Coordinates of N, CA and C in Angstrom, one line a residue:
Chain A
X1 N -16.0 4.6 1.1 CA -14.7 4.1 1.0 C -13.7 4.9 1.8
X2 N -12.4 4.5 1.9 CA -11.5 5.3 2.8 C -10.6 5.6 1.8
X3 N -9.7 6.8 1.6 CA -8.7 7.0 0.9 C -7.8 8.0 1.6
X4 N -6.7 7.7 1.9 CA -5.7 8.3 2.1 C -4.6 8.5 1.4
X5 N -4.0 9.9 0.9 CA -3.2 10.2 -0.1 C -2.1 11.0 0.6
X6 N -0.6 10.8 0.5 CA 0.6 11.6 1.0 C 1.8 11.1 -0.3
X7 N 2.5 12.0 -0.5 CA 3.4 12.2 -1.6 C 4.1 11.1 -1.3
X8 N 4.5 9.8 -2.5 CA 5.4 9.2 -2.4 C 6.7 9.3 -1.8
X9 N 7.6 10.4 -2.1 CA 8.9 10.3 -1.6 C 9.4 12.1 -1.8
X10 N 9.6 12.4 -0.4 CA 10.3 14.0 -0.9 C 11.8 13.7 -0.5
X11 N 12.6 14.9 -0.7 CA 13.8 15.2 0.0 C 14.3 17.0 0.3
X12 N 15.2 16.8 1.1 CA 15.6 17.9 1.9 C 17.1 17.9 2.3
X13 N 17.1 19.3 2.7 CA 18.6 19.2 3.2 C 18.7 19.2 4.4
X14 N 19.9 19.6 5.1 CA 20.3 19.7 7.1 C 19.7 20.9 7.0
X15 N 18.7 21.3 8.2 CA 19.0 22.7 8.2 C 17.4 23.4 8.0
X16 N 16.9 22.8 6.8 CA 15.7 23.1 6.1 C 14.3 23.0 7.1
X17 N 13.6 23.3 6.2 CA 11.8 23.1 7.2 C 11.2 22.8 5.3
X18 N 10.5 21.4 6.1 CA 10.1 20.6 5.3 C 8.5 20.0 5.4
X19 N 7.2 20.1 4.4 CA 5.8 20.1 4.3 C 5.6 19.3 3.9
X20 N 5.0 17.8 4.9 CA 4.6 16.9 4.3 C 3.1 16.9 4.4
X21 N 2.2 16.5 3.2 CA 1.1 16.6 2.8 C -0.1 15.7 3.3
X22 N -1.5 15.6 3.6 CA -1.9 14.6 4.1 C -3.3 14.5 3.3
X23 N -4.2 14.4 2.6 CA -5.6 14.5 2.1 C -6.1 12.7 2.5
X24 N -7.4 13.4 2.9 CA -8.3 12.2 3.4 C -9.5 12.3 3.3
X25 N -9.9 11.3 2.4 CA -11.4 10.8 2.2 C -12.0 9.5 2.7
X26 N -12.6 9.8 3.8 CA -13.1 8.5 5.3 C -14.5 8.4 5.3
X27 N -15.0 7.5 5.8 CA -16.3 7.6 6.2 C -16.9 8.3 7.4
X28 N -15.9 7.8 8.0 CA -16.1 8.7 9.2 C -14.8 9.7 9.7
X29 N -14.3 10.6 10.8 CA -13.1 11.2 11.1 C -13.4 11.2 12.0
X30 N -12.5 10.6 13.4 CA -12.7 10.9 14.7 C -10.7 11.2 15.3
X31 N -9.9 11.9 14.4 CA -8.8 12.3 14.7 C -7.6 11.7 13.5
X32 N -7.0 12.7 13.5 CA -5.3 12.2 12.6 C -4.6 12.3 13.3
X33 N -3.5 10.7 13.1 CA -2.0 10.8 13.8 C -1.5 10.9 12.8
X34 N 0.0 11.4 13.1 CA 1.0 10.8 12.3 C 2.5 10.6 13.1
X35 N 2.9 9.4 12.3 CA 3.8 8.5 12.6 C 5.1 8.6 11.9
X36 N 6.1 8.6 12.9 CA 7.6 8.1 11.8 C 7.9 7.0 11.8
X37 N 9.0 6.2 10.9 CA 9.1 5.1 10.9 C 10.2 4.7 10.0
X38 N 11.4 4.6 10.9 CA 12.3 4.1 10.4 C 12.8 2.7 9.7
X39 N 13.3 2.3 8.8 CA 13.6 1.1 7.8 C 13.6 -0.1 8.7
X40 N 12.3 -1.1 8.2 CA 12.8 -2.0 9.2 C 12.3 -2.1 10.9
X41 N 12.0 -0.8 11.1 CA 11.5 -0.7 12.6 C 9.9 -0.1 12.9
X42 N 9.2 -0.3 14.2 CA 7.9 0.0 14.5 C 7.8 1.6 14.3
X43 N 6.4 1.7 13.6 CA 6.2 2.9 13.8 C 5.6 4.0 15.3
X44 N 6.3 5.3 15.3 CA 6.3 5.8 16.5 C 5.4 6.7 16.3
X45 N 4.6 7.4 17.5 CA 4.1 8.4 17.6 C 4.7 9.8 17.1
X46 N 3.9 10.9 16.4 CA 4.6 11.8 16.6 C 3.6 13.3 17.1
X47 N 2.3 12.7 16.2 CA 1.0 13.9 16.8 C -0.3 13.4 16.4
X48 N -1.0 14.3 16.9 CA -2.2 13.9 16.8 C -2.8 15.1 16.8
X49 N -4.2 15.2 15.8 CA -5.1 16.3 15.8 C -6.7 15.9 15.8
X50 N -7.0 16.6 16.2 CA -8.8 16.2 16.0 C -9.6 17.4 15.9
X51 N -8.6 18.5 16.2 CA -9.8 19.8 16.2 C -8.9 20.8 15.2
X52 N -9.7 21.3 14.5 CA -8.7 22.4 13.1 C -7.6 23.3 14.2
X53 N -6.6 23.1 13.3 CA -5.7 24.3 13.8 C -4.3 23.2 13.7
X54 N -3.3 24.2 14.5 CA -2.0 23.5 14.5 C -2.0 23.0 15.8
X55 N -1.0 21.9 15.6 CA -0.2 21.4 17.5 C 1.0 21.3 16.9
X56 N 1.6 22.5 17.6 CA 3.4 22.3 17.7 C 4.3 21.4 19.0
X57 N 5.0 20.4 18.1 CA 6.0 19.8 19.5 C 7.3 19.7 18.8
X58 N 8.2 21.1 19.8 CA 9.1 20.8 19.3 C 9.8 21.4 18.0
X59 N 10.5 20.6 17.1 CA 10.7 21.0 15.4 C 9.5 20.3 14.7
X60 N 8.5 19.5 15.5 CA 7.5 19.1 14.5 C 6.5 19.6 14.8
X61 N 5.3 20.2 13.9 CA 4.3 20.8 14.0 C 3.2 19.9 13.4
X62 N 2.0 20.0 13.3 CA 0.7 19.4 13.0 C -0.5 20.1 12.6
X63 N -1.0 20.2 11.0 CA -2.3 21.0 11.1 C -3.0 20.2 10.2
X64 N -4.6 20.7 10.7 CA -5.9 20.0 10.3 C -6.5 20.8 10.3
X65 N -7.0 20.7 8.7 CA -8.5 21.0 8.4 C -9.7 20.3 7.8
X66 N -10.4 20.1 8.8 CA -11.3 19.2 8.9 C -12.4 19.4 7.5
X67 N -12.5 20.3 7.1 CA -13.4 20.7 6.0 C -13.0 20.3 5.2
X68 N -11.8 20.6 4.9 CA -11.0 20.3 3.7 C -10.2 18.4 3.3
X69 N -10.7 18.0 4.6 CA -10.0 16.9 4.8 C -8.6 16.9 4.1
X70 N -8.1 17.9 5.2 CA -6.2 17.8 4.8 C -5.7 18.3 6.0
X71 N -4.8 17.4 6.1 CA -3.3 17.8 7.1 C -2.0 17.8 6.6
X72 N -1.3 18.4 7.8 CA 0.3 18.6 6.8 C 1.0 18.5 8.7
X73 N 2.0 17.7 8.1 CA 3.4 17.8 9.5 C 4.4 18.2 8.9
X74 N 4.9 19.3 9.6 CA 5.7 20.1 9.2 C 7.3 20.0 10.1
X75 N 8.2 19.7 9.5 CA 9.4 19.8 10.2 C 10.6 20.8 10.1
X76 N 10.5 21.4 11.1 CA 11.7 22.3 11.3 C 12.9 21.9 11.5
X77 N 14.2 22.5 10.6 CA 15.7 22.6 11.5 C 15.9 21.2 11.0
X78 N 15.2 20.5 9.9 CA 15.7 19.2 9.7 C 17.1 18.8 10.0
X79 N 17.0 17.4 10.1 CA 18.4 16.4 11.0 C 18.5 15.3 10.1
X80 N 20.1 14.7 10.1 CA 20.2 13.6 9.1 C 18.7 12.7 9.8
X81 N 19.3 12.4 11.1 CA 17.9 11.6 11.4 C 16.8 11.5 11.4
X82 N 16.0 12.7 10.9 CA 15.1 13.0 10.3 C 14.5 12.0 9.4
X83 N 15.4 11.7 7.9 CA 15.2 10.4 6.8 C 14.6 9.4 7.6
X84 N 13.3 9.2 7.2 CA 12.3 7.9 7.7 C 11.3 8.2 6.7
X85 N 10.2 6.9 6.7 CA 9.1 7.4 6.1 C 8.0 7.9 7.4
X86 N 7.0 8.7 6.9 CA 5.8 9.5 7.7 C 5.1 9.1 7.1
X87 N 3.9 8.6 8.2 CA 3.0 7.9 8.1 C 1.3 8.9 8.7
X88 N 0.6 9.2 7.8 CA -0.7 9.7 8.1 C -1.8 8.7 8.3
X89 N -2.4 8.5 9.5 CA -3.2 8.0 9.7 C -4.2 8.8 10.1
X90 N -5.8 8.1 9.6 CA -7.1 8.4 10.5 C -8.0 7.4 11.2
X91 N -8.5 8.1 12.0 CA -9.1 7.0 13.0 C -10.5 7.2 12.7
X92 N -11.2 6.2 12.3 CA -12.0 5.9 11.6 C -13.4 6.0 12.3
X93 N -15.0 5.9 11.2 CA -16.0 6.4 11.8 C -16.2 5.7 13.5
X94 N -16.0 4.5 13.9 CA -16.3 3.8 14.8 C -15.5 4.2 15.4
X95 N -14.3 4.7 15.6 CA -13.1 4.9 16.1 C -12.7 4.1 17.2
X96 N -12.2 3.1 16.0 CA -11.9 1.6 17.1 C -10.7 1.2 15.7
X97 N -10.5 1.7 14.8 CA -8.9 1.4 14.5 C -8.5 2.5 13.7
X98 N -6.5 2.4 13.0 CA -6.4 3.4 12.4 C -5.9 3.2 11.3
X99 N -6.7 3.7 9.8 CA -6.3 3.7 8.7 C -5.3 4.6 8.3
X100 N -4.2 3.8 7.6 CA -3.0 4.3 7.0 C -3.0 4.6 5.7
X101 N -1.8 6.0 5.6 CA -1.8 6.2 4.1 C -0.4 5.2 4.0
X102 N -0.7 5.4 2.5 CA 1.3 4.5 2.2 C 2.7 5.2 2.2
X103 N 2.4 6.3 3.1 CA 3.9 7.2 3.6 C 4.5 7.6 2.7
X104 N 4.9 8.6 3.4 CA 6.1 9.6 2.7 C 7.4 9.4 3.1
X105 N 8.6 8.7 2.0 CA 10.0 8.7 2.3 C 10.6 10.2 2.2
X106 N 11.0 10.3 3.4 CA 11.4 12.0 3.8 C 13.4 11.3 3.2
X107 N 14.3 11.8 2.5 CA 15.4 11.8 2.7 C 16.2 13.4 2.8
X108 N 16.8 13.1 4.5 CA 17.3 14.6 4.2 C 18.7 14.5 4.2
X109 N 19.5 15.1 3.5 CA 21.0 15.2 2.9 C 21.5 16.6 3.3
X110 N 22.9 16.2 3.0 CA 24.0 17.2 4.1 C 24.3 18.4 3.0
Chain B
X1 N 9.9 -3.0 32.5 CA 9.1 -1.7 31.9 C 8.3 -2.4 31.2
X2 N 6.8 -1.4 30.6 CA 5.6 -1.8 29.8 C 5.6 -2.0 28.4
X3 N 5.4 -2.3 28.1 CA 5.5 -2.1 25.9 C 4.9 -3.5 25.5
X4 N 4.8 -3.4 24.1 CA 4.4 -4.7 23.4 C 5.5 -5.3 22.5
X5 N 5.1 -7.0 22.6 CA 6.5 -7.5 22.1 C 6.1 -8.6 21.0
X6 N 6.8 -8.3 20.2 CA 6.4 -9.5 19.0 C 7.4 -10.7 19.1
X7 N 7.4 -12.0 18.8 CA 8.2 -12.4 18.3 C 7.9 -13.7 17.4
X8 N 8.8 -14.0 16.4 CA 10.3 -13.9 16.6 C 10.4 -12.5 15.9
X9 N 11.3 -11.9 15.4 CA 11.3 -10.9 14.5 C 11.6 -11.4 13.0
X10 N 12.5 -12.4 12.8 CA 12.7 -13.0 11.4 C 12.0 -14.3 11.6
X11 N 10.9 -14.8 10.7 CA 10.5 -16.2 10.4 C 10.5 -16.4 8.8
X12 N 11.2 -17.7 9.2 CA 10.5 -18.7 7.7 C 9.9 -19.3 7.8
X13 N 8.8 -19.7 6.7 CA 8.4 -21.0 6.8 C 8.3 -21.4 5.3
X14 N 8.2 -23.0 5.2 CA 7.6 -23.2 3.7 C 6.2 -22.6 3.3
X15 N 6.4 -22.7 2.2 CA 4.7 -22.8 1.3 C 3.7 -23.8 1.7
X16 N 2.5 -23.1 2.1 CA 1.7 -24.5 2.2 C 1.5 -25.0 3.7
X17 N 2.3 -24.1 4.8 CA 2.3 -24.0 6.5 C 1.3 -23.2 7.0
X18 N 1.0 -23.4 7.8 CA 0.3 -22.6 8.9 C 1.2 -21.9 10.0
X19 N 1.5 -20.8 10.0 CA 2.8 -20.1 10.9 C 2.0 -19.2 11.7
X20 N 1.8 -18.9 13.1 CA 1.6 -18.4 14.1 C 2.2 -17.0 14.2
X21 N 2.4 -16.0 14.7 CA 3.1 -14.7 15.0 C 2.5 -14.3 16.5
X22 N 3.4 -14.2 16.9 CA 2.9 -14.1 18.4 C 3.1 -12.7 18.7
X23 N 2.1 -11.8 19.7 CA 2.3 -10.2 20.1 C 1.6 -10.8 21.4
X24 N 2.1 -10.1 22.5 CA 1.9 -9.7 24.0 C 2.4 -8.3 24.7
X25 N 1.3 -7.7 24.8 CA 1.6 -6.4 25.5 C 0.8 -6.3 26.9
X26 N 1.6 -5.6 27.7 CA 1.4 -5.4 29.4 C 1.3 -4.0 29.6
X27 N 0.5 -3.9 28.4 CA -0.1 -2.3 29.0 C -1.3 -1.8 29.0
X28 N -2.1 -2.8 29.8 CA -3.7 -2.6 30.0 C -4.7 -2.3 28.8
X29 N -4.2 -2.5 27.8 CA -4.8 -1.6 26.5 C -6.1 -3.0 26.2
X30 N -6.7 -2.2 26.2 CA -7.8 -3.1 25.3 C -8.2 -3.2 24.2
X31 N -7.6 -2.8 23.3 CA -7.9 -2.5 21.7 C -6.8 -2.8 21.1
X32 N -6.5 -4.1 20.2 CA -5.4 -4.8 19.9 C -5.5 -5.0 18.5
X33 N -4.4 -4.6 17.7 CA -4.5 -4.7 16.1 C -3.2 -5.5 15.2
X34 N -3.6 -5.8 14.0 CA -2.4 -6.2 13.1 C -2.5 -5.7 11.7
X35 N -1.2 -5.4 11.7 CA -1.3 -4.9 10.1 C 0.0 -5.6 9.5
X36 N -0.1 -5.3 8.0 CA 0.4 -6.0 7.4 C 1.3 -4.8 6.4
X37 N 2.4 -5.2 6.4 CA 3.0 -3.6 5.5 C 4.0 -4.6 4.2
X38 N 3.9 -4.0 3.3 CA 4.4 -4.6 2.3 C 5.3 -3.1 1.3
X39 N 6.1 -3.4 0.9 CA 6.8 -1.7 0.3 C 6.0 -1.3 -0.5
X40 N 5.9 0.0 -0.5 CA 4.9 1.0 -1.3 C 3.6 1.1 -0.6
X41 N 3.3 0.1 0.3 CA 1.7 -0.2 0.2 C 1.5 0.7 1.4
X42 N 2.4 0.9 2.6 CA 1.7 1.3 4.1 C 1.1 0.2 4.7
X43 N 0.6 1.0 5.6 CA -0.3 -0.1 6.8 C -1.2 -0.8 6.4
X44 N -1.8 -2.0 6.1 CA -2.7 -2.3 5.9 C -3.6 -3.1 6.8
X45 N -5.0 -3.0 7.6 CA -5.3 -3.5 8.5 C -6.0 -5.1 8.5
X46 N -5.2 -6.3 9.2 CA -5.7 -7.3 8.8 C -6.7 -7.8 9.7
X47 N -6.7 -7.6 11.1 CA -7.9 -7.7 12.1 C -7.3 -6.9 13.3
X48 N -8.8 -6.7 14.2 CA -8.2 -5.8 15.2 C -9.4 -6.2 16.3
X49 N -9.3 -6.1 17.7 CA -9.6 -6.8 18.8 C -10.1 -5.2 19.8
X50 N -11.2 -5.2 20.1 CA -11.6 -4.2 21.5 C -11.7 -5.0 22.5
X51 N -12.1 -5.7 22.5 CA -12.0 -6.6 23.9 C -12.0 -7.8 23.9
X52 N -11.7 -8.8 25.1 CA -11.5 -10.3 25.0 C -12.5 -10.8 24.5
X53 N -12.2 -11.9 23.4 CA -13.4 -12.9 23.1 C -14.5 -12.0 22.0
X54 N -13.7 -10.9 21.4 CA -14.1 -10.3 20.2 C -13.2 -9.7 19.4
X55 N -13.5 -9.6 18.1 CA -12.4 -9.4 17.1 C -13.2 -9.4 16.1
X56 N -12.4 -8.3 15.3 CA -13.7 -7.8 14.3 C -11.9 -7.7 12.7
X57 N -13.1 -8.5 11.4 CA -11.7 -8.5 10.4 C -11.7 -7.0 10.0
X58 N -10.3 -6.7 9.4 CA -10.0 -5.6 8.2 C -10.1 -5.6 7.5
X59 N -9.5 -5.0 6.6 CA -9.6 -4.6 4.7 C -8.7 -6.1 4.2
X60 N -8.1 -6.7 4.8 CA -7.2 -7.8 4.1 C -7.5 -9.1 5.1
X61 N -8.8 -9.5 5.7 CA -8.7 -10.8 7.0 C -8.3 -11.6 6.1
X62 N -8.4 -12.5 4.6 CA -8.3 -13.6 4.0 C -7.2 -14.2 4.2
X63 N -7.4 -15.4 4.3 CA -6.1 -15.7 4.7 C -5.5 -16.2 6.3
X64 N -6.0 -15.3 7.2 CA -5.4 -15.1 8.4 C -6.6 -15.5 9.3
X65 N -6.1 -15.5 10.5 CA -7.3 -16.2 11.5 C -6.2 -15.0 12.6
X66 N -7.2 -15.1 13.8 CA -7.0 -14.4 15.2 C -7.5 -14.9 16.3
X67 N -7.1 -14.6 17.3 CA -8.0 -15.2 18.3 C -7.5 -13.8 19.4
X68 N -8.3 -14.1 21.0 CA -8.1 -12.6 22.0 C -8.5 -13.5 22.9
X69 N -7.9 -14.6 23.8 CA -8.7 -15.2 24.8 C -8.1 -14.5 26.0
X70 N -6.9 -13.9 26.0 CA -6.2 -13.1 27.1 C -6.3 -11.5 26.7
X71 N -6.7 -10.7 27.8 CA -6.6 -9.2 27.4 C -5.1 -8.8 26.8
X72 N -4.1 -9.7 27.2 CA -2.9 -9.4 27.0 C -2.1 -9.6 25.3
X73 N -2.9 -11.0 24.8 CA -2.2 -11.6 23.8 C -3.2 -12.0 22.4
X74 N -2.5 -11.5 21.5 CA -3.6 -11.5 20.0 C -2.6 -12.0 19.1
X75 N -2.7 -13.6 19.0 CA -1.7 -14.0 17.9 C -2.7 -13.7 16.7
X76 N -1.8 -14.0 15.5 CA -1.9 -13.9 14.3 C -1.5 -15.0 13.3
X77 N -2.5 -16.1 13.0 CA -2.5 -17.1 12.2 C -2.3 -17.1 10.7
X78 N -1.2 -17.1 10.3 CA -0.9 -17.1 8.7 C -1.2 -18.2 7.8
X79 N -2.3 -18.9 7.8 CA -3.1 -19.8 6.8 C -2.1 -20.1 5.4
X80 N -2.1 -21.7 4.9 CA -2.2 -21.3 3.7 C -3.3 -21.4 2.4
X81 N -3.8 -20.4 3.3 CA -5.0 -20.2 2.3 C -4.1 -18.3 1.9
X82 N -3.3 -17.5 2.3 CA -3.1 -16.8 1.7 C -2.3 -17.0 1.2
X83 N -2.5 -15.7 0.0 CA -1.7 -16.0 -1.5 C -0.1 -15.6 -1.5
X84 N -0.1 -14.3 -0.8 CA 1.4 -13.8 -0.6 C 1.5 -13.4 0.8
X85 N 2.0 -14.6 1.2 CA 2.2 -14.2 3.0 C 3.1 -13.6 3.3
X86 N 4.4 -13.3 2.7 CA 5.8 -12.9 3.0 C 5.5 -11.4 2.9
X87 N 5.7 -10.7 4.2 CA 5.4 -9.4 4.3 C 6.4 -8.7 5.7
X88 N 6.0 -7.6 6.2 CA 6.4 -7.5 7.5 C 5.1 -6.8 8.1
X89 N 4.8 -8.1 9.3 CA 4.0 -7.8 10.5 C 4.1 -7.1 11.5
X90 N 2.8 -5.8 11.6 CA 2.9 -5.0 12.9 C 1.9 -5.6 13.6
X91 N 2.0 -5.3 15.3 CA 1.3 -6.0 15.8 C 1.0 -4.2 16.7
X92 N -0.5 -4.0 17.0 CA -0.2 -2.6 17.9 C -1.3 -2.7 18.7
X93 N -1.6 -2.1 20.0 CA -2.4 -2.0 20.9 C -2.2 -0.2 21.4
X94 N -3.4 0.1 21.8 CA -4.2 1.1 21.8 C -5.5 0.9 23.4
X95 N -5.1 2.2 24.1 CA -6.2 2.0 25.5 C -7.5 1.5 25.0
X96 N -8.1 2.1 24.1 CA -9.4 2.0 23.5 C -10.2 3.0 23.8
X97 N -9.9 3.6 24.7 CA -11.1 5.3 24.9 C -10.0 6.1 24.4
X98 N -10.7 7.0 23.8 CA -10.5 8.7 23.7 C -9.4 8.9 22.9
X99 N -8.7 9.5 22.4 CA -7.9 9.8 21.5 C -6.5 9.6 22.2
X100 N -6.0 8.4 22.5 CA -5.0 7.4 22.6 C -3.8 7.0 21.4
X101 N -2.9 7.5 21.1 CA -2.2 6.8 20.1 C -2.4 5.6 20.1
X102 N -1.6 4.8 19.3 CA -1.4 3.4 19.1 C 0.3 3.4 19.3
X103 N 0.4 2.0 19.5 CA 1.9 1.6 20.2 C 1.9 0.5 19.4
X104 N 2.8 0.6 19.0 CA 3.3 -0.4 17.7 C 4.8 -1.5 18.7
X105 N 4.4 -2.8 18.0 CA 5.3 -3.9 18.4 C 6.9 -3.6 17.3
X106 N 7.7 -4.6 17.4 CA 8.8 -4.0 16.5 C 8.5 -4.6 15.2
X107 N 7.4 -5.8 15.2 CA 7.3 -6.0 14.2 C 7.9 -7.6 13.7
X108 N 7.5 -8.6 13.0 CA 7.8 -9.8 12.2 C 7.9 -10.0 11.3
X109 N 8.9 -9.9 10.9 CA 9.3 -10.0 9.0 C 9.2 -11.8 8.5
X110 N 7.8 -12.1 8.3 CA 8.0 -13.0 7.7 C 8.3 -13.2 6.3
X111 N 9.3 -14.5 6.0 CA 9.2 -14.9 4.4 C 9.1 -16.3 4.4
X112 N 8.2 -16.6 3.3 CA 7.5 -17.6 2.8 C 8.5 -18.3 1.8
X113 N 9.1 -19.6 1.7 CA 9.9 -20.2 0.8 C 9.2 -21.7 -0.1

């Protein structure tokens, strides 16, 4: 079975650095994205991992551990604009689509 | 410029229709998907396409039909044979080799009356 788990809803302030959570249980793993996605609008790219460790872009960072089946996107220097939900996806044993968790509502306040 | 495009972005229809959703993208991608997002729930995958003249269902096909006769275009047939169609439709495409994001359409918020 596939299960994807990220915290219903966090919040933050301007300013902060903020740890959004990712655990996954797949049949197969052939990479995690994750995605932002504002109210109402398509979700966007933000990173991608497939090999343990971090990938920093920017104020947003990315880590995977593949053992552990868990990732975390990490955001620095949060911005009102920041407030969206984040979306953890993995790309599955065939890796021909990509299963979603049911997101994390980030709200960050002033 | 390249991207993928849904439309309409707001549909109604009655109860008991068969409603179409149309996605077209011009960016050579051969791996073509739809998901279905409902609040709380996330992405959920309803069918998804690697190449023309193949289409394989997801976790939720009931209900819905697809077709791929152009590399370019993967409508999405809303039967009523499903039980709660009123949702908001992504439509996304993806190169298909190698660790390629996906490109998301803006999306069709259909409601069912």
């Amino acid at each position: 079975g596939q299960n994807i788990d990220q915290p219903t809803e966090m919040t933050a302030t301007e300013g902060a650095i903020v740890q959004i959570n990712c655990t996954y249980q797949t049949s197969g793993f052939n990479g995690l994205f994750w995605y932002q996605q504002h109210a109402g609008e398509a979700p966007t790219f933000l990173s991608y991992n497939v090999l343990d460790g971090l990938e920093e872009k920017g104020r947003f960072s990315s880590f995977l551990s593949r053992s552990k089946g868990y990732s975390y996107l990490l955001l620095k220097e949060l911005q009102m604009k920041d407030s969206a939900s984040y979306l953890c996806a993995v790309k599955d044993q065939a890796g021909t689509a990509l299963i979603f968790g049911k997101g994390t509502t980030l709200s960050v306040s002033s | 410029d390249g991207g993928i495009t849904q439309s309409p972005k707001y549909l109604f229809r009655k109860e008991g229709q068969n409603v179409t959703l149309s996605c077209e993208q011009n960016l050579n991608h051969d791996a073509m998907y739809w998901y279905r997002q409902d609040p709380g729930q996330g992405l959920r995958l309803i069918y998804y396409s690697q190449i023309v003249n193949d289409f394989q269902k997801g976790d939720i096909a009931e209900g819905y039909s697809v077709s791929r006769e152009k590399k370019e275009s993967f409508p999405l047939t809303v039967t009523s044979a499903q039980k709660n169609p009123t949702a908001f439709y992504l439509c996304a495409s993806r190169r298909g080799q190698g660790e390629t994001e996906a490109f998301f359409g803006q999306g069709t918020r259909l409601t069912v009356v």
